[in-house]
XYZ file of C-alpha atoms in Angstrom:
712
model
C 0.000 0.000 0.000
C 1.379 3.394 -1.028
C 1.606 6.370 1.311
C -1.204 8.092 -0.546
C -3.435 5.023 -0.261
C -2.727 4.858 3.471
C -3.615 8.544 3.849
C -6.816 7.901 1.892
C -7.851 5.091 4.264
C -6.984 7.187 7.314
C -9.066 10.065 5.928
C -12.114 7.829 5.512
C -11.617 6.576 9.062
C -11.438 10.234 10.203
C -14.827 10.884 8.547
C -16.381 8.171 10.721
C -14.742 9.568 13.860
C -15.783 13.160 13.168
C -19.393 12.365 12.279
C -19.897 9.816 15.069
C -18.616 12.155 17.719
C -20.359 15.227 16.263
C -23.752 13.498 16.230
C -23.207 11.926 19.668
C -22.326 15.287 21.200
C -25.161 17.144 19.462
C -27.732 14.673 20.795
C -26.672 15.438 24.370
C -28.209 18.940 24.083
C -29.716 19.775 20.656
C -30.840 23.239 21.830
C -27.348 24.339 22.890
C -25.513 26.650 20.476
C -22.237 25.088 21.630
C -23.408 21.609 20.657
C -24.820 22.895 17.364
C -21.555 24.670 16.490
C -19.510 21.613 17.425
C -21.622 19.482 15.073
C -20.945 21.974 12.246
C -17.200 21.818 13.011
C -17.260 18.008 12.846
C -19.193 18.221 9.577
C -16.564 20.624 8.185
C -13.750 18.207 9.064
C -15.771 15.298 7.663
C -16.202 16.995 4.266
C -12.508 17.887 4.217
C -11.437 14.333 5.140
C -13.895 12.666 2.749
C -12.783 14.791 -0.225
C -9.078 14.323 0.550
C -9.543 10.553 0.773
C -10.117 10.665 -2.991
C -7.794 13.591 -3.731
C -4.843 11.572 -2.327
C -5.354 8.827 -4.938
C -6.431 11.043 -7.845
C -4.817 9.937 -11.134
C -5.060 13.241 -12.993
C -5.169 16.984 -12.372
C -8.880 17.267 -13.161
C -9.878 14.653 -10.595
C -7.591 16.144 -7.957
C -8.997 19.628 -8.626
C -12.570 18.409 -8.222
C -11.943 16.760 -4.847
C -9.748 19.635 -3.645
C -12.525 22.140 -4.363
C -14.991 19.975 -2.446
C -12.485 19.777 0.418
C -12.315 23.584 0.403
C -15.703 23.588 2.116
C -13.877 22.158 5.100
C -10.442 23.753 5.039
C -11.883 27.218 4.367
C -14.437 27.076 7.220
C -12.876 25.059 10.050
C -10.805 27.946 11.506
C -13.833 30.272 11.667
C -15.951 27.510 13.238
C -13.257 26.801 15.836
C -13.011 30.487 16.789
C -16.801 30.848 16.964
C -17.063 27.697 19.125
C -14.367 28.990 21.499
C -16.181 32.343 21.843
C -19.323 30.423 22.840
C -17.443 28.207 25.306
C -15.754 31.166 26.995
C -19.043 33.131 27.029
C -17.397 36.051 25.218
C -19.804 38.987 24.803
C -18.661 39.523 21.176
C -20.567 36.451 20.055
C -23.887 38.180 20.806
C -23.408 40.638 17.910
C -24.448 39.506 14.430
C -21.883 41.835 12.870
C -19.062 40.025 14.668
C -20.338 36.653 13.429
C -20.316 37.990 9.863
C -16.749 39.260 10.218
C -15.600 35.895 11.647
C -16.948 33.862 8.737
C -16.254 36.390 5.917
C -12.568 35.416 5.251
C -13.484 31.735 4.936
C -16.171 32.598 2.392
C -13.747 34.767 0.376
C -11.046 32.066 0.246
C -13.603 29.400 -0.660
C -14.803 31.457 -3.643
C -11.196 32.019 -4.759
C -10.337 28.315 -4.371
C -13.309 27.215 -6.473
C -13.239 29.792 -9.255
C -9.615 30.924 -9.546
C -7.610 27.685 -9.360
C -7.671 24.537 -11.426
C -6.489 22.925 -14.672
C -6.490 25.250 -17.686
C -7.056 28.263 -15.412
C -4.419 30.985 -15.563
C -4.470 32.479 -12.076
C -2.887 35.952 -11.857
C 0.239 36.009 -9.724
C -1.222 38.689 -7.438
C -4.355 36.600 -6.832
C -2.318 33.484 -6.121
C -0.010 35.334 -3.726
C -2.980 36.925 -1.973
C -4.716 33.548 -1.688
C -1.781 31.578 -0.251
C -0.595 34.334 2.095
C -4.096 35.348 3.148
C -5.292 31.780 3.729
C -2.216 31.074 5.849
C -2.681 34.238 7.935
C -6.439 33.579 8.264
C -5.968 30.034 9.576
C -2.884 30.843 11.660
C -4.390 33.929 13.364
C -7.842 32.389 13.998
C -6.406 29.231 15.553
C -3.897 31.182 17.622
C -6.621 33.530 18.903
C -8.803 30.529 19.806
C -5.974 28.865 21.736
C -5.168 32.113 23.592
C -8.851 32.602 24.521
C -9.061 29.051 25.883
C -5.891 29.576 27.896
C -7.169 32.871 29.380
C -10.549 31.270 30.142
C -8.931 28.576 32.236
C -6.301 30.860 33.784
C -8.895 33.416 34.949
C -11.301 30.860 36.402
C -11.006 29.901 40.085
C -12.655 26.536 39.431
C -10.637 23.343 39.112
C -13.139 21.864 36.676
C -12.835 24.728 34.173
C -9.026 24.843 34.565
C -8.800 21.129 33.675
C -11.105 21.601 30.688
C -9.044 24.578 29.511
C -5.751 22.700 29.889
C -6.988 19.712 27.861
C -8.457 21.888 25.103
C -5.353 24.115 24.839
C -2.923 21.160 24.635
C -4.992 19.131 22.148
C -5.545 22.244 19.987
C -1.909 23.341 20.136
C -0.514 19.950 18.994
C -2.308 19.835 15.588
C -1.679 23.572 15.156
C 2.095 23.084 15.581
C 2.137 19.891 13.487
C 0.358 21.607 10.606
C 2.582 24.710 10.894
C 5.707 22.533 10.874
C 4.812 20.174 8.006
C 3.098 22.680 5.727
C 5.126 25.864 6.324
C 8.388 25.476 8.281
C 9.807 22.265 6.672
C 9.060 23.335 3.077
C 10.665 26.747 3.754
C 13.800 25.466 5.528
C 14.733 22.151 3.917
C 12.446 21.969 0.868
C 10.507 18.933 2.145
C 6.942 18.911 0.802
C 4.581 16.597 2.664
C 0.942 15.922 1.699
C -1.669 18.119 3.383
C -2.768 16.277 6.536
C -4.476 19.007 8.606
C -7.748 17.087 8.647
C -5.942 14.121 10.250
C -3.981 16.176 12.776
C -7.272 17.645 13.986
C -8.321 14.210 15.288
C -6.073 15.028 18.262
C -8.178 18.103 19.055
C -11.402 16.105 18.658
C -10.028 13.498 21.071
C -9.389 16.299 23.577
C -12.955 17.503 23.228
C -14.112 13.895 23.713
C -12.344 13.792 27.083
C -13.977 17.075 28.101
C -17.403 15.830 27.008
C -17.251 12.464 28.753
C -15.458 13.461 31.949
C -16.492 17.072 32.540
C -20.016 17.302 31.081
C -19.120 19.523 28.075
C -18.049 22.905 29.397
C -21.178 23.754 31.447
C -22.693 22.870 34.793
C -24.914 19.923 33.752
C -28.549 20.528 34.549
C -29.037 16.852 35.405
C -26.539 17.215 38.272
C -28.437 20.216 39.621
C -31.840 18.591 39.233
C -30.690 15.407 40.956
C -29.458 17.454 43.899
C -32.801 19.237 44.123
C -34.701 15.938 44.033
C -32.695 14.804 47.032
C -34.142 17.661 49.080
C -37.471 17.377 50.856
C -38.415 21.080 50.861
C -40.299 22.647 47.968
C -39.078 26.255 48.054
C -35.699 25.972 46.314
C -33.310 28.255 44.407
C -30.345 26.883 42.421
C -27.312 29.090 41.690
C -24.103 28.491 39.731
C -20.572 28.663 41.137
C -20.579 32.462 40.833
C -23.760 32.758 42.895
C -25.961 33.657 39.898
C -29.508 32.282 39.981
C -30.031 29.485 37.432
C -33.222 27.743 38.578
C -36.172 28.622 40.813
C -38.776 26.066 41.884
C -42.410 26.715 41.014
C -43.280 26.929 44.717
C -40.592 29.567 45.204
C -41.902 31.589 42.256
C -45.430 31.372 43.647
C -44.211 32.528 47.060
C -42.331 35.552 45.684
C -44.547 36.416 42.699
C -41.648 36.467 40.205
C -41.416 34.735 36.829
C -38.238 32.701 36.451
C -36.740 34.944 33.759
C -37.101 37.964 36.068
C -34.584 36.553 38.555
C -32.338 34.568 36.199
C -28.667 35.663 36.157
C -29.126 37.856 39.263
C -27.066 37.057 42.327
C -28.925 35.926 45.431
C -28.577 39.386 47.001
C -31.208 40.597 44.487
C -33.907 38.889 46.588
C -32.844 40.177 50.011
C -32.768 43.450 51.941
C -29.572 45.486 51.864
C -29.023 44.735 55.544
C -28.930 40.978 54.763
C -27.056 41.031 51.430
C -23.598 40.994 52.988
C -24.310 37.653 54.654
C -24.101 35.770 51.329
C -20.317 35.673 51.061
C -19.290 33.492 48.111
C -15.997 32.340 49.645
C -17.747 31.171 52.826
C -20.462 29.384 50.855
C -17.815 27.460 48.877
C -16.064 26.273 52.051
C -19.032 24.812 53.909
C -22.817 24.442 54.003
C -24.412 27.413 55.771
C -27.685 28.440 57.386
C -28.941 32.027 57.524
C -31.613 32.715 60.138
C -34.006 35.588 60.763
C -33.520 37.364 57.434
C -36.141 38.889 55.136
C -36.716 38.035 51.468
C -38.236 40.621 49.112
C -41.296 39.701 47.042
C -42.040 41.168 43.624
C -44.596 43.545 45.182
C -41.755 44.870 47.429
C -43.261 43.354 50.590
C -40.972 41.154 52.708
C -41.220 37.712 54.267
C -39.275 36.400 57.283
C -37.279 33.315 56.255
C -34.440 30.990 57.145
C -32.142 29.983 54.254
C -30.071 26.786 54.128
C -27.221 26.864 51.570
C -25.941 23.477 50.357
C -23.047 23.106 47.948
C -23.264 21.078 44.718
C -19.850 19.441 44.443
C -18.025 17.451 41.800
C -17.009 14.423 43.866
C -14.109 13.595 41.573
C -12.540 17.048 41.473
C -13.847 18.333 44.822
C -14.862 21.476 42.920
C -17.986 23.497 43.781
C -20.335 23.469 40.761
C -23.105 25.563 42.312
C -25.423 25.969 45.274
C -28.902 24.880 46.356
C -30.718 27.340 48.625
C -33.650 25.920 50.608
C -35.877 28.757 51.796
C -38.019 28.152 54.897
C -40.998 30.468 55.410
C -41.013 31.713 59.022
C -44.378 33.464 58.921
C -46.096 30.684 60.873
C -43.377 30.733 63.528
C -43.615 34.521 63.810
C -47.391 34.324 63.942
C -47.230 31.776 66.760
C -44.746 33.965 68.606
C -47.007 36.967 68.120
C -50.033 35.079 69.411
C -48.074 33.797 72.385
C -46.960 37.328 73.146
C -50.549 38.550 72.895
C -51.736 35.834 75.280
C -48.924 36.690 77.668
C -49.900 40.369 77.638
C -53.516 39.411 78.212
C -52.586 37.340 81.237
C -50.389 40.130 82.582
C -53.194 42.640 82.138
C -55.626 40.631 84.183
C -53.351 38.841 86.634
C -54.698 40.936 89.522
C -58.182 39.588 88.845
C -58.542 35.863 89.581
C -61.852 35.791 87.781
C -60.365 37.314 84.643
C -57.520 34.811 84.723
C -60.033 31.992 85.001
C -62.030 33.331 82.072
C -58.881 33.625 79.992
C -57.868 30.062 80.848
C -61.301 28.851 79.863
C -61.029 30.716 76.581
C -57.601 29.235 75.876
C -58.883 25.785 76.782
C -61.855 26.249 74.463
C -59.594 27.287 71.575
C -57.276 24.361 72.201
C -60.141 21.849 71.993
C -62.374 23.445 69.346
C -62.095 24.123 65.637
C -62.111 27.892 65.006
C -64.036 27.749 61.718
C -66.940 25.501 62.757
C -66.939 25.564 66.573
C -66.846 21.734 66.619
C -64.341 19.756 68.651
C -60.901 19.436 67.012
C -58.495 16.533 66.524
C -56.749 17.090 69.878
C -59.989 16.764 71.814
C -61.010 13.703 69.779
C -57.742 11.900 70.500
C -58.095 12.574 74.233
C -61.728 11.459 74.168
C -60.786 8.187 72.453
C -58.286 7.509 75.234
C -61.082 8.023 77.804
C -63.598 5.576 76.292
C -65.163 3.247 78.879
C -65.309 -0.073 77.056
C -67.615 -1.533 79.706
C -70.217 1.247 79.307
C -69.939 2.604 75.719
C -69.958 -0.576 73.557
C -71.110 -1.071 70.906
C -69.255 2.046 69.702
C -69.691 3.189 66.105
C -67.128 5.546 64.556
C -68.291 7.430 61.457
C -65.979 9.363 59.158
C -67.321 12.072 56.816
C -65.599 13.895 53.968
C -66.932 16.926 52.044
C -66.980 16.184 48.314
C -65.638 18.731 45.813
C -64.183 21.197 48.343
C -60.973 21.793 46.359
C -62.958 22.483 43.187
C -65.145 24.956 45.085
C -62.084 26.710 46.554
C -60.421 26.947 43.137
C -63.582 28.250 41.443
C -65.268 30.510 43.991
C -62.486 31.234 46.496
C -61.630 29.964 49.979
C -64.200 32.208 51.661
C -66.909 30.372 49.728
C -65.302 27.047 50.680
C -65.324 28.078 54.348
C -69.062 28.786 54.100
C -69.532 25.293 52.667
C -67.569 23.687 55.539
C -69.548 25.642 58.165
C -72.828 24.583 56.603
C -71.762 20.908 56.469
C -70.706 21.094 60.140
C -74.085 22.596 61.029
C -75.996 19.852 59.143
C -73.940 17.046 60.742
C -74.381 18.546 64.230
C -78.149 18.879 63.764
C -78.458 15.328 62.404
C -76.604 13.728 65.329
C -78.028 12.778 68.717
C -77.201 14.531 71.966
C -74.851 11.774 73.123
C -72.873 11.758 69.858
C -69.574 13.644 69.597
C -68.731 15.492 66.362
C -65.191 16.709 65.570
C -63.530 18.323 62.564
C -60.135 16.659 62.116
C -58.942 18.180 58.828
C -59.764 20.546 56.006
C -62.773 18.604 54.734
C -62.927 15.666 57.201
C -65.197 15.063 60.213
C -65.533 12.217 62.728
C -68.646 11.231 64.697
C -68.308 9.081 67.848
C -71.564 7.210 68.551
C -71.438 5.427 71.938
C -73.872 2.564 72.583
C -74.812 2.528 68.888
C -75.015 -0.559 66.683
C -74.594 -0.678 62.911
C -78.347 -0.418 62.190
C -78.777 2.715 64.348
C -75.639 4.304 62.834
C -77.030 3.852 59.308
C -80.278 5.506 60.401
C -78.411 8.560 61.772
C -76.261 8.853 58.609
C -79.340 8.573 56.411
C -80.937 11.432 58.353
C -77.836 13.622 57.931
C -77.791 12.956 54.176
C -81.473 13.867 53.911
C -80.823 17.179 55.679
C -77.823 17.873 53.403
C -79.995 17.468 50.303
C -82.254 20.270 51.561
C -79.363 22.732 51.958
C -77.485 24.796 49.372
C -74.674 27.337 49.448
C -75.445 29.701 46.632
C -76.228 27.307 43.783
C -74.163 24.434 45.221
C -75.718 21.347 46.766
C -74.075 19.856 49.845
C -72.457 16.465 49.264
C -70.765 14.430 51.995
C -69.356 10.890 51.793
C -69.702 8.704 54.919
C -68.045 5.535 56.154
C -68.479 3.808 59.485
C -67.351 0.807 61.542
C -68.826 -0.607 64.752
C -66.660 -1.796 67.657
C -68.280 -4.563 69.705
C -65.207 -6.337 71.084
C -63.054 -4.301 73.558
C -59.976 -6.306 72.529
C -59.957 -4.750 69.049
C -57.689 -1.713 68.818
C -59.402 1.618 68.246
C -56.991 2.447 65.383
C -58.246 -0.577 63.451
C -61.829 0.681 63.760
C -60.774 4.149 62.574
C -58.924 2.628 59.597
C -61.916 0.539 58.503
C -64.271 3.508 58.810
C -61.882 5.613 56.737
C -61.516 2.912 54.058
C -65.298 2.552 53.828
C -65.664 6.329 53.528
C -63.102 6.547 50.694
C -64.813 3.670 48.901
C -68.093 5.619 48.955
C -66.282 8.819 47.969
C -64.927 7.202 44.793
C -68.455 6.593 43.527
C -69.961 9.892 44.737
C -67.249 12.475 43.912
C -67.474 12.411 40.073
C -71.192 13.237 40.198
C -70.547 16.060 42.661
C -67.723 17.522 40.559
C -69.951 17.374 37.453
C -72.712 19.270 39.271
C -70.156 21.786 40.511
C -68.964 22.385 36.933
C -72.591 23.030 35.926
C -72.898 25.528 38.782
C -69.663 27.243 37.740
C -70.975 27.666 34.184
C -74.293 28.983 35.496
C -72.536 31.441 37.829
C -70.245 32.646 35.027
C -73.208 33.276 32.776
C -75.032 35.128 35.553
C -71.983 37.389 35.952
C -71.944 38.185 32.231
C -74.943 37.428 29.988
C -72.882 38.140 26.888
C -70.574 35.260 27.862
C -73.567 32.887 27.977
C -74.760 33.890 24.511
C -71.177 33.820 23.190
C -70.578 30.293 24.567
C -73.763 28.914 22.981
C -72.894 30.470 19.615
C -69.321 29.154 19.741
C -70.682 25.713 20.667
C -72.974 25.732 17.618
C -70.186 26.962 15.290
C -67.866 24.222 16.604
C -70.546 21.602 15.977
C -71.162 22.788 12.393
C -67.430 22.916 11.658
C -66.937 19.384 13.000
C -69.745 18.144 10.751
C -68.094 19.742 7.692
C -64.768 18.140 8.658
C -66.473 14.677 8.695
C -65.828 14.140 12.391
C -67.525 11.199 14.116
C -70.752 11.709 16.056
C -68.881 11.391 19.348
C -66.317 14.015 18.243
C -69.109 16.354 17.103
C -70.866 16.111 20.473
C -67.574 16.529 22.302
C -66.767 19.700 20.304
C -70.247 21.050 20.968
C -69.704 20.533 24.701
C -66.172 21.932 24.836
C -67.333 24.948 22.807
C -69.805 25.637 25.595
C -67.118 25.192 28.284
C -64.148 26.898 26.578
C -64.282 30.044 28.761
C -65.114 28.307 32.070
C -61.822 29.595 33.510
C -63.220 33.141 33.490
C -65.191 32.243 36.657
C -62.252 33.527 38.728
C -61.776 36.708 36.660
C -63.212 39.875 38.190
C -66.507 41.109 36.714
C -64.906 44.551 36.531
C -62.301 43.229 34.094
C -64.752 41.077 32.096
C -67.147 44.008 31.571
C -64.586 46.828 31.331
C -65.525 49.240 28.506
C -61.990 50.635 28.132
C -58.746 49.073 26.950
C -57.332 46.603 29.480
C -54.120 47.478 31.316
C -51.186 45.045 30.985
C -51.840 43.440 34.366
C -55.553 43.072 33.557
C -54.723 41.445 30.233
C -52.352 39.024 31.997
C -55.231 38.153 34.356
C -57.512 37.426 31.367
C -54.796 35.214 29.808
C -54.928 32.937 32.874
C -58.409 31.638 32.024
C -57.340 28.709 29.734
C -55.122 27.281 32.502
C -57.800 27.819 35.163
C -60.393 26.131 32.949
C -57.977 23.248 32.396
C -57.493 22.734 36.147
C -61.242 22.830 36.809
C -62.127 20.317 34.076
C -59.239 17.976 34.970
C -60.988 17.192 38.263
C -63.547 15.189 36.239
C -62.020 12.111 34.633
C -64.497 12.138 31.742
C -63.518 15.714 30.871
C -59.735 15.292 30.968
C -59.410 15.407 27.155
C -61.747 18.409 26.940
C -59.516 20.095 29.502
C -56.597 19.811 27.039
C -58.674 21.517 24.308
C -59.691 24.324 26.679
C -56.025 24.807 27.683
C -54.942 25.171 24.028
C -57.781 27.260 22.548
C -55.696 30.468 22.615
C -52.616 28.897 21.011
C -51.672 30.249 17.556
C -50.757 28.372 14.376
C -47.394 30.223 14.234
C -46.486 29.309 17.826
C -46.900 32.764 19.401
C -50.034 31.974 21.394
C -50.470 31.075 25.059
C -50.097 29.447 27.513
C -47.640 26.863 26.018
C -46.715 28.484 22.661
C -47.718 25.335 20.744
C -47.257 25.505 16.974
C -49.148 24.096 13.980
C -50.494 20.606 14.486
C -49.020 20.427 17.964
C -52.274 22.223 18.816
C -55.164 19.711 19.152
C -57.611 19.821 16.224
C -60.500 20.611 18.576
C -58.622 23.612 20.019
C -57.895 24.918 16.510
C -61.619 24.732 15.677
C -62.600 26.492 18.932
C -60.027 29.246 18.272
C -61.595 30.082 14.884
C -65.194 29.896 16.117
C -64.363 31.915 19.255
C -62.553 34.657 17.298
C -65.240 34.903 14.624
C -68.093 35.216 17.128
C -66.123 37.739 19.193
C -65.697 39.928 16.107
C -69.359 39.889 14.983
C -70.704 40.337 18.525
C -71.003 43.540 20.512
C -68.412 43.762 23.265
C -68.147 46.089 26.251
C -65.289 47.978 24.583
C -66.572 48.111 20.929
C -69.508 47.548 18.604
C -70.020 44.393 16.527
C -68.030 44.175 13.273
C -69.735 43.346 9.933
C -69.493 39.687 8.906
C -67.444 40.627 5.814
C -64.837 42.306 8.025
C -64.727 39.285 10.340
C -64.309 36.874 7.399
C -61.536 39.073 5.959
C -59.750 39.000 9.357
C -59.981 35.200 9.488
C -58.511 34.891 5.980
C -55.828 37.485 6.773
C -54.675 35.547 9.840
C -54.934 32.083 8.269
C -51.491 30.538 8.570
C -50.408 32.829 11.403
C -53.123 32.747 14.058
C -55.397 30.060 12.595
C -55.110 26.702 10.817
C -55.471 27.759 7.136
C -57.270 24.550 6.087
C -59.904 24.826 8.829
C -60.376 28.554 8.107
C -61.195 27.707 4.479
C -63.749 25.056 5.526
C -65.216 27.402 8.157
C -65.630 30.324 5.740
C -66.850 28.401 2.689
C -68.932 25.612 4.227
C -69.979 26.789 7.699
C -70.529 30.479 6.870
C -71.304 29.943 3.183
C -68.942 32.750 2.185
C -66.357 32.923 -0.545
C -62.789 32.544 0.702
C -60.715 35.554 -0.373
């Protein structure tokens, strides 16, 4: 095998190495510009190597010229790609400017054009052009590669982190070796001793690629890997979490933390932790101390978006690279101290009360009785609480009170009511349920509220038959009561204790299991009725919404028919058209009926209604798919809609139909802020926005077949 044949085989092998590693690396993070640029670099080397595999064994000048011009795609672009990749790796601010990118890649483009059109068999290249090409191409490659190596060296030298220093060292060494080899074999040796070796730059660069491979596999490709951070977070038990990088800049905020502070994640990203704390507390977050050990900061105040403050404790835990013992970042667990402060405040108030009346024995007695009452009674309902119940169970006289029946009750649909009408409405519901249960029980029965929506009834000297009679009476009373338009619904379960040797906890467990069994069959019906009430309430708040929903429902049905949907799909679309704005139940009437242009914050409030509607409908299993359509009915065909910015056919078909019907009816209907538009104007708007806001195919069907108009 000749030398040129060997070089040809090695070049083909290099193609496999470049492409395999480029694709492997790109798949680790397809959205990363670093990974994208690295794939382009590998592609550049692959083209160069592939073309030279055939150029090495070319038998004539024409064949060599063809493959050399193809290879020029690689050897004219690789230096610019390397420099651009290094600027991304080192987070150089120059890379943000499009003009700089153009300047970086311009020389490569110029030399590629010259290589293709000015050199080759039967082409007489002017001496000036040839001199410019060879000198310019050398300076272009030499300067770009040297700049890239210097930037990598400075990046590692300036960083205090072992991990980045190791990455920098590997990249500098493995970049410098092929640079020096190429400079020696292609420039120095020919100039000094007239030795002319074949061009092998594409093979030398395998050394650099091997260096990058080490960085990728051992050091997670230049950046703090998100999987490492997320795994650390998952190991924590608290929900309110902030993740920062090794410089103390915020990189991730948990949803619970955002809800607590009122910020969106992008509003705090890249800020240091001091951004969230008072000036008096900012000096406590010393980066050098945080890197040396895990810390806890107590009695400090965090600033919410609305500029109010919350008392918190903050635990700072380091995220460490176990191999290098290098700090990669920090996890901050924020503990809300409001409850502790509130308890302290209440204790202080009680102490002051006792001090104020300590001279009066009667007043002290009254205060003690009040405290005792609060400690044994539920504040919302006035019933006994869990503490009293537990003490009462320990006092049961098994010789006198058997058979003892324990009944557990749970209010159905409370979460849905709270989400739809507010917690004040939910509290009214709980008080009414407590009142009905108390009235339905006998004098000797004990009723206690043990949780948000849970009650327990102790029935001494009561068998199973008598317990069922009492429960039946309570249910009958509940059916006669309503809170607003909502019917009361309570699930019951009971168990009777006749043998004193059976543990009381076993009786409680059986009663609870029986109650949850009944709840499974009763809750769906209750949630469905609650949804009906929500719709009715929404329509009572705004009559135009009722008429709009019915018209949208009818338009959705007619569109589904024209699209040859099945009968089930047609009925489903008719229903979801009626429910599409159910999330507006929580929007203020003032905003819904406002005659003027909405302010930004009011518009953001309106934009919440698809997500609210989704959460409400998801509580009913049968409506889970409809919930997805409601969530997506304000998405846009071009991907600029909300809440998830879905694009094209990522948006469910049903949501695309609702979007068109909803928009059309909104335009031809009178609104609080404008008069109705003519149908021709509305149709023109639909056609104008087909392909941007709306599915163009459905718009055409809607206009021509549903409306009977001519598509413009």
